[in-house]
């Protein structure tokens, strides 16, 4: 019963927050202030990474990512995937909270040092 109530609470939080979740699609733009980079999740399933000038750094699509996963649990929602071209695994997590910020985790193939940052809703 506790699990069911927790899942209902998680669903309610996500329906009422500015973090849109529609059949696994996150929509909106978040900024990584460490790199002046913007991550834009669009309705068509693309994830666009742009620099501070608005120039496209990389566009993640179904054609260039693998192991795409959407995970919903009692602590929040996360989207993860791997991109061979960038040689990195990515994970974006929306914890249960009233703000729309995301926790971003990037695991590069070439080093054991991962990159973790909170990216801010724009």
Tab-separated table of C-alpha atoms in Angstrom, residues 12 14 16 27 40 65 76 84 101 107 116:
chain	number	residue	atom	x	y	z
A	12	UNK	CA	0.887	14.044	-8.814
A	14	UNK	CA	5.127	15.543	-11.885
A	16	UNK	CA	1.671	19.694	-11.287
A	27	UNK	CA	10.228	19.348	-22.767
A	40	UNK	CA	16.896	21.628	-24.760
A	65	UNK	CA	21.941	7.235	-28.834
A	76	UNK	CA	11.980	11.085	-8.937
A	84	UNK	CA	28.915	6.563	-29.020
A	101	UNK	CA	15.896	21.891	-11.946
A	107	UNK	CA	30.137	9.528	-17.388
A	116	UNK	CA	27.724	15.981	-11.841
